[in-house]
PDB file of C-alpha atoms in Angstrom:
ATOM      1  CA  MET A 583       0.000   0.000   0.000  1.00  0.00           C
ATOM      2  CA  SER A 584       1.374   3.434  -0.946  1.00  0.00           C
ATOM      3  CA  ASN A 585       1.418   6.275   1.589  1.00  0.00           C
ATOM      4  CA  ASN A 586      -1.534   7.998  -0.140  1.00  0.00           C
ATOM      5  CA  HIS A 587      -3.457   4.748  -0.163  1.00  0.00           C
ATOM      6  CA  LYS A 588      -2.719   4.203   3.559  1.00  0.00           C
ATOM      7  CA  ALA A 589      -3.790   7.772   4.347  1.00  0.00           C
ATOM      8  CA  LEU A 590      -7.095   7.316   2.490  1.00  0.00           C
ATOM      9  CA  HIS A 591      -7.628   3.957   4.211  1.00  0.00           C
ATOM     10  CA  LEU A 592      -7.045   5.569   7.611  1.00  0.00           C
ATOM     11  CA  MET A 593      -9.238   8.590   6.755  1.00  0.00           C
ATOM     12  CA  PHE A 594     -12.228   6.441   5.763  1.00  0.00           C
ATOM     13  CA  GLY A 595     -11.673   4.282   8.850  1.00  0.00           C
ATOM     14  CA  VAL A 596     -11.843   7.405  11.026  1.00  0.00           C
ATOM     15  CA  PHE A 597     -14.976   8.588   9.160  1.00  0.00           C
ATOM     16  CA  GLY A 598     -16.433   5.102   9.705  1.00  0.00           C
ATOM     17  CA  ASN A 599     -15.637   5.333  13.420  1.00  0.00           C
ATOM     18  CA  VAL A 600     -17.234   8.785  13.790  1.00  0.00           C
ATOM     19  CA  THR A 601     -20.421   7.852  11.909  1.00  0.00           C
ATOM     20  CA  GLY A 602     -20.415   4.472  13.656  1.00  0.00           C
ATOM     21  CA  LEU A 603     -20.384   6.204  17.030  1.00  0.00           C
ATOM     22  CA  PHE A 604     -23.322   8.386  15.980  1.00  0.00           C
ATOM     23  CA  LEU A 605     -25.051   5.231  14.732  1.00  0.00           C
ATOM     24  CA  PHE A 606     -24.624   3.570  18.123  1.00  0.00           C
ATOM     25  CA  LEU A 607     -25.791   6.710  19.946  1.00  0.00           C
ATOM     26  CA  SER A 608     -28.800   7.419  17.683  1.00  0.00           C
ATOM     27  CA  PRO A 609     -31.181   5.180  19.730  1.00  0.00           C
ATOM     28  CA  LEU A 610     -30.588   7.358  22.828  1.00  0.00           C
ATOM     29  CA  VAL A 611     -33.842   9.197  22.115  1.00  0.00           C
ATOM     30  CA  THR A 612     -35.683   5.881  22.050  1.00  0.00           C
ATOM     31  CA  PHE A 613     -34.138   4.721  25.313  1.00  0.00           C
ATOM     32  CA  LYS A 614     -34.785   8.040  27.054  1.00  0.00           C
ATOM     33  CA  ARG A 615     -38.447   7.535  26.096  1.00  0.00           C
ATOM     34  CA  ILE A 616     -38.409   3.916  27.359  1.00  0.00           C
ATOM     35  CA  VAL A 617     -36.934   4.997  30.701  1.00  0.00           C
ATOM     36  CA  ALA A 618     -39.308   7.982  31.033  1.00  0.00           C
ATOM     37  CA  LYS A 619     -42.402   5.875  30.281  1.00  0.00           C
ATOM     38  CA  ARG A 620     -40.991   2.828  32.088  1.00  0.00           C
ATOM     39  CA  SER A 621     -42.170   0.733  29.147  1.00  0.00           C
ATOM     40  CA  THR A 622     -40.698  -0.575  25.903  1.00  0.00           C
ATOM     41  CA  GLU A 623     -44.073   0.098  24.214  1.00  0.00           C
ATOM     42  CA  GLN A 624     -43.982  -1.317  20.651  1.00  0.00           C
ATOM     43  CA  PHE A 625     -40.192  -1.130  20.326  1.00  0.00           C
ATOM     44  CA  SER A 626     -38.415  -4.385  19.551  1.00  0.00           C
ATOM     45  CA  GLY A 627     -35.297  -5.418  21.429  1.00  0.00           C
ATOM     46  CA  VAL A 628     -34.170  -7.814  18.681  1.00  0.00           C
ATOM     47  CA  PRO A 629     -32.174  -5.234  16.656  1.00  0.00           C
ATOM     48  CA  TYR A 630     -30.169  -4.247  19.750  1.00  0.00           C
ATOM     49  CA  VAL A 631     -29.290  -7.837  20.637  1.00  0.00           C
ATOM     50  CA  LEU A 632     -28.284  -8.590  17.036  1.00  0.00           C
ATOM     51  CA  SER A 633     -26.273  -5.352  16.944  1.00  0.00           C
ATOM     52  CA  LEU A 634     -24.452  -6.500  20.077  1.00  0.00           C
ATOM     53  CA  LEU A 635     -23.504  -9.773  18.371  1.00  0.00           C
ATOM     54  CA  ASN A 636     -22.428  -7.904  15.246  1.00  0.00           C
ATOM     55  CA  CYS A 637     -20.230  -5.585  17.338  1.00  0.00           C
ATOM     56  CA  LEU A 638     -18.643  -8.470  19.231  1.00  0.00           C
ATOM     57  CA  LEU A 639     -17.854 -10.384  16.026  1.00  0.00           C
ATOM     58  CA  ALA A 640     -16.549  -7.288  14.201  1.00  0.00           C
ATOM     59  CA  ALA A 641     -14.392  -6.263  17.172  1.00  0.00           C
ATOM     60  CA  TRP A 642     -12.950  -9.796  17.312  1.00  0.00           C
ATOM     61  CA  TYR A 643     -12.351  -9.833  13.537  1.00  0.00           C
ATOM     62  CA  GLY A 644     -10.478  -6.526  13.698  1.00  0.00           C
ATOM     63  CA  LEU A 645      -7.928  -7.777  16.222  1.00  0.00           C
ATOM     64  CA  PRO A 646      -4.403  -8.036  14.733  1.00  0.00           C
ATOM     65  CA  PHE A 647      -4.140 -11.816  15.230  1.00  0.00           C
ATOM     66  CA  ILE A 648      -7.333 -12.308  13.170  1.00  0.00           C
ATOM     67  CA  SER A 649      -6.957  -9.671  10.415  1.00  0.00           C
ATOM     68  CA  GLU A 650      -4.277  -7.094   9.726  1.00  0.00           C
ATOM     69  CA  ASN A 651      -4.795  -3.321   9.585  1.00  0.00           C
ATOM     70  CA  ASN A 652      -8.318  -3.367  11.034  1.00  0.00           C
ATOM     71  CA  ILE A 653      -7.762  -2.007  14.557  1.00  0.00           C
ATOM     72  CA  LEU A 654     -10.185   0.860  13.812  1.00  0.00           C
ATOM     73  CA  LEU A 655     -12.849  -1.795  13.264  1.00  0.00           C
ATOM     74  CA  THR A 656     -12.095  -3.202  16.713  1.00  0.00           C
ATOM     75  CA  ALA A 657     -12.104   0.245  18.341  1.00  0.00           C
ATOM     76  CA  ILE A 658     -15.553   1.301  17.166  1.00  0.00           C
ATOM     77  CA  ASN A 659     -17.150  -2.111  17.525  1.00  0.00           C
ATOM     78  CA  GLY A 660     -15.724  -2.578  21.024  1.00  0.00           C
ATOM     79  CA  THR A 661     -17.299   0.772  21.910  1.00  0.00           C
ATOM     80  CA  GLY A 662     -20.493  -0.306  20.146  1.00  0.00           C
ATOM     81  CA  ALA A 663     -20.600  -3.552  22.133  1.00  0.00           C
ATOM     82  CA  VAL A 664     -20.545  -1.587  25.401  1.00  0.00           C
ATOM     83  CA  ILE A 665     -23.274   0.801  24.191  1.00  0.00           C
ATOM     84  CA  GLU A 666     -25.468  -2.005  22.806  1.00  0.00           C
ATOM     85  CA  SER A 667     -25.070  -3.932  26.089  1.00  0.00           C
ATOM     86  CA  ILE A 668     -26.430  -0.927  27.962  1.00  0.00           C
ATOM     87  CA  TYR A 669     -29.395  -0.699  25.561  1.00  0.00           C
ATOM     88  CA  VAL A 670     -30.146  -4.403  25.976  1.00  0.00           C
ATOM     89  CA  LEU A 671     -30.002  -4.106  29.782  1.00  0.00           C
ATOM     90  CA  ILE A 672     -32.368  -1.114  29.742  1.00  0.00           C
ATOM     91  CA  PHE A 673     -34.689  -3.021  27.433  1.00  0.00           C
ATOM     92  CA  LEU A 674     -34.662  -6.027  29.769  1.00  0.00           C
ATOM     93  CA  VAL A 675     -35.515  -3.837  32.772  1.00  0.00           C
ATOM     94  CA  PHE A 676     -38.568  -2.228  31.142  1.00  0.00           C
ATOM     95  CA  ALA A 677     -39.861  -4.984  28.829  1.00  0.00           C
ATOM     96  CA  PRO A 678     -43.003  -6.990  29.632  1.00  0.00           C
ATOM     97  CA  LYS A 679     -42.367 -10.498  31.016  1.00  0.00           C
ATOM     98  CA  LYS A 680     -42.857 -12.380  27.733  1.00  0.00           C
ATOM     99  CA  GLU A 681     -40.679  -9.966  25.732  1.00  0.00           C
ATOM    100  CA  LYS A 682     -38.072  -9.999  28.515  1.00  0.00           C
ATOM    101  CA  ALA A 683     -37.861 -13.809  28.335  1.00  0.00           C
ATOM    102  CA  ASN A 684     -37.526 -13.717  24.525  1.00  0.00           C
ATOM    103  CA  ILE A 685     -34.778 -11.078  24.593  1.00  0.00           C
ATOM    104  CA  LEU A 686     -32.932 -12.833  27.418  1.00  0.00           C
ATOM    105  CA  GLY A 687     -33.045 -16.108  25.456  1.00  0.00           C
ATOM    106  CA  LEU A 688     -31.758 -14.371  22.328  1.00  0.00           C
ATOM    107  CA  LEU A 689     -29.024 -12.660  24.361  1.00  0.00           C
ATOM    108  CA  LEU A 690     -27.842 -16.006  25.754  1.00  0.00           C
ATOM    109  CA  CYS A 691     -27.823 -17.462  22.217  1.00  0.00           C
ATOM    110  CA  ILE A 692     -25.698 -14.643  20.812  1.00  0.00           C
ATOM    111  CA  LEU A 693     -23.238 -14.917  23.703  1.00  0.00           C
ATOM    112  CA  VAL A 694     -22.893 -18.651  23.004  1.00  0.00           C
ATOM    113  CA  VAL A 695     -22.383 -17.966  19.274  1.00  0.00           C
ATOM    114  CA  PHE A 696     -19.720 -15.337  19.930  1.00  0.00           C
ATOM    115  CA  SER A 697     -17.918 -17.446  22.550  1.00  0.00           C
ATOM    116  CA  THR A 698     -17.926 -20.463  20.223  1.00  0.00           C
ATOM    117  CA  VAL A 699     -16.511 -18.480  17.288  1.00  0.00           C
ATOM    118  CA  ALA A 700     -13.869 -16.828  19.479  1.00  0.00           C
ATOM    119  CA  LEU A 701     -12.756 -20.083  21.105  1.00  0.00           C
ATOM    120  CA  ILE A 702     -12.683 -22.101  17.874  1.00  0.00           C
ATOM    121  CA  SER A 703     -10.855 -19.382  15.963  1.00  0.00           C
ATOM    122  CA  PHE A 704      -8.346 -18.861  18.752  1.00  0.00           C
ATOM    123  CA  PHE A 705      -7.561 -22.474  19.651  1.00  0.00           C
ATOM    124  CA  ALA A 706      -8.487 -24.662  16.665  1.00  0.00           C
ATOM    125  CA  PHE A 707      -6.856 -22.472  14.012  1.00  0.00           C
ATOM    126  CA  ASP A 708      -3.849 -21.298  15.989  1.00  0.00           C
ATOM    127  CA  HIS A 709      -1.377 -22.199  13.208  1.00  0.00           C
ATOM    128  CA  ARG A 710      -3.687 -21.389  10.278  1.00  0.00           C
ATOM    129  CA  PRO A 711      -4.194 -17.602  10.297  1.00  0.00           C
ATOM    130  CA  LYS A 712      -5.910 -17.499   6.894  1.00  0.00           C
ATOM    131  CA  THR A 713      -8.475 -20.112   7.977  1.00  0.00           C
ATOM    132  CA  ARG A 714      -8.983 -18.186  11.232  1.00  0.00           C
ATOM    133  CA  LYS A 715      -9.619 -14.943   9.335  1.00  0.00           C
ATOM    134  CA  ASN A 716     -11.962 -16.679   6.874  1.00  0.00           C
ATOM    135  CA  LEU A 717     -13.976 -18.334   9.662  1.00  0.00           C
ATOM    136  CA  CYS A 718     -14.373 -15.100  11.645  1.00  0.00           C
ATOM    137  CA  GLY A 719     -15.087 -13.074   8.513  1.00  0.00           C
ATOM    138  CA  PHE A 720     -17.662 -15.538   7.181  1.00  0.00           C
ATOM    139  CA  VAL A 721     -19.541 -15.877  10.485  1.00  0.00           C
ATOM    140  CA  GLY A 722     -19.389 -12.102  11.004  1.00  0.00           C
ATOM    141  CA  THR A 723     -20.828 -11.489   7.532  1.00  0.00           C
ATOM    142  CA  ILE A 724     -23.744 -13.880   8.129  1.00  0.00           C
ATOM    143  CA  PHE A 725     -24.699 -12.207  11.402  1.00  0.00           C
ATOM    144  CA  SER A 726     -24.145  -8.732   9.954  1.00  0.00           C
ATOM    145  CA  ILE A 727     -26.763  -9.547   7.326  1.00  0.00           C
ATOM    146  CA  ALA A 728     -29.088 -10.716  10.121  1.00  0.00           C
ATOM    147  CA  MET A 729     -28.490  -7.459  12.008  1.00  0.00           C
ATOM    148  CA  TYR A 730     -29.247  -5.293   8.994  1.00  0.00           C
ATOM    149  CA  ALA A 731     -32.333  -7.397   8.236  1.00  0.00           C
ATOM    150  CA  SER A 732     -33.702  -7.157  11.804  1.00  0.00           C
ATOM    151  CA  PRO A 733     -35.258  -3.688  11.274  1.00  0.00           C
ATOM    152  CA  LEU A 734     -37.556  -5.310   8.705  1.00  0.00           C
ATOM    153  CA  SER A 735     -39.812  -6.196  11.647  1.00  0.00           C
ATOM    154  CA  VAL A 736     -39.947  -2.464  12.366  1.00  0.00           C
ATOM    155  CA  MET A 737     -40.885  -1.837   8.712  1.00  0.00           C
ATOM    156  CA  ARG A 738     -43.917  -4.070   9.249  1.00  0.00           C
ATOM    157  CA  MET A 739     -44.904  -1.857  12.199  1.00  0.00           C
ATOM    158  CA  VAL A 740     -44.414   1.287  10.057  1.00  0.00           C
ATOM    159  CA  ILE A 741     -46.694  -0.136   7.347  1.00  0.00           C
ATOM    160  CA  LYS A 742     -49.255  -1.389   9.877  1.00  0.00           C
ATOM    161  CA  THR A 743     -49.474   1.872  11.851  1.00  0.00           C
ATOM    162  CA  LYS A 744     -48.727   4.180   8.892  1.00  0.00           C
ATOM    163  CA  SER A 745     -46.275   5.981  11.186  1.00  0.00           C
ATOM    164  CA  VAL A 746     -42.485   6.165  11.188  1.00  0.00           C
ATOM    165  CA  GLU A 747     -42.482   6.729  14.954  1.00  0.00           C
ATOM    166  CA  TYR A 748     -40.783   3.376  15.576  1.00  0.00           C
ATOM    167  CA  MET A 749     -38.185   3.818  12.791  1.00  0.00           C
ATOM    168  CA  PRO A 750     -36.086   6.839  13.747  1.00  0.00           C
ATOM    169  CA  PHE A 751     -34.634   8.931  10.905  1.00  0.00           C
ATOM    170  CA  LEU A 752     -31.228   9.413  12.558  1.00  0.00           C
ATOM    171  CA  LEU A 753     -30.774   5.666  12.876  1.00  0.00           C
ATOM    172  CA  SER A 754     -31.501   5.191   9.177  1.00  0.00           C
ATOM    173  CA  LEU A 755     -29.198   8.077   8.209  1.00  0.00           C
ATOM    174  CA  PHE A 756     -26.235   6.849  10.252  1.00  0.00           C
ATOM    175  CA  VAL A 757     -26.675   3.249   9.071  1.00  0.00           C
ATOM    176  CA  PHE A 758     -26.332   4.583   5.513  1.00  0.00           C
ATOM    177  CA  LEU A 759     -23.348   6.867   6.255  1.00  0.00           C
ATOM    178  CA  SER A 760     -21.483   4.356   8.394  1.00  0.00           C
ATOM    179  CA  GLY A 761     -22.019   1.578   5.859  1.00  0.00           C
ATOM    180  CA  THR A 762     -20.758   3.800   3.049  1.00  0.00           C
ATOM    181  CA  PHE A 763     -17.566   4.814   4.858  1.00  0.00           C
ATOM    182  CA  TRP A 764     -16.788   1.263   5.991  1.00  0.00           C
ATOM    183  CA  PHE A 765     -17.439  -0.021   2.468  1.00  0.00           C
ATOM    184  CA  ILE A 766     -14.863   2.411   1.044  1.00  0.00           C
ATOM    185  CA  TYR A 767     -12.459   1.569   3.905  1.00  0.00           C
ATOM    186  CA  ALA A 768     -12.810  -2.125   3.062  1.00  0.00           C
ATOM    187  CA  LEU A 769     -12.271  -1.552  -0.655  1.00  0.00           C
ATOM    188  CA  LEU A 770      -9.113   0.447   0.052  1.00  0.00           C
ATOM    189  CA  GLY A 771      -7.877  -2.235   2.457  1.00  0.00           C
ATOM    190  CA  LYS A 772      -8.900  -5.043   0.068  1.00  0.00           C
ATOM    191  CA  ASP A 773     -10.802  -6.843   2.834  1.00  0.00           C
ATOM    192  CA  MET A 774     -13.756  -8.694   1.329  1.00  0.00           C
ATOM    193  CA  PHE A 775     -15.275  -9.495   4.716  1.00  0.00           C
ATOM    194  CA  VAL A 776     -15.499  -5.870   5.819  1.00  0.00           C
ATOM    195  CA  THR A 777     -16.894  -5.044   2.346  1.00  0.00           C
ATOM    196  CA  GLU A 778     -19.590  -7.721   2.709  1.00  0.00           C
ATOM    197  CA  ARG A 779     -20.573  -6.459   6.174  1.00  0.00           C
ATOM    198  CA  CYS A 780     -21.429  -3.045   4.669  1.00  0.00           C
ATOM    199  CA  ASN A 781     -23.879  -4.312   2.025  1.00  0.00           C
TER     200      ASN A 781
END
């Protein structure tokens, strides 16, 4: 990579981090409302749990012993994992019993998935770094698609109620911006797994 290429790669990684942070913070309005009303109302907790898994997998993938030159990916997704964990905890506190049980079950599943991927990639592929990267990248891509598809349940609510109240504009905007910057970052870094996570 030439110096100009490295500078562009770094610049789009920083842009991806900034927009990614705004993406993770955009649901604050929703969670202030949940806390104020002491109810999750019609909001779904599924996107937040799937976002947590996506952050955990992306942060793991960005570590130097998994993939090279992706520490910015780890930085923002490690931060995102902390923020998403807080959202999930708030959701669990204020959700009705049935929804709480569903979200707790999903949370346990995603923690098992992440732990399994991390342990297998770390121990089973210790001497095969390319296989390790491919495993983590492939699993991360699958769950990234699931995360980006999870708001489709919200789309159903938007169509049913004819209101965008449960699909915040800022969330949609920062998903678009963050995805665009990370896509360019991935193209510059020639990392097909980061590219796939942005589509």
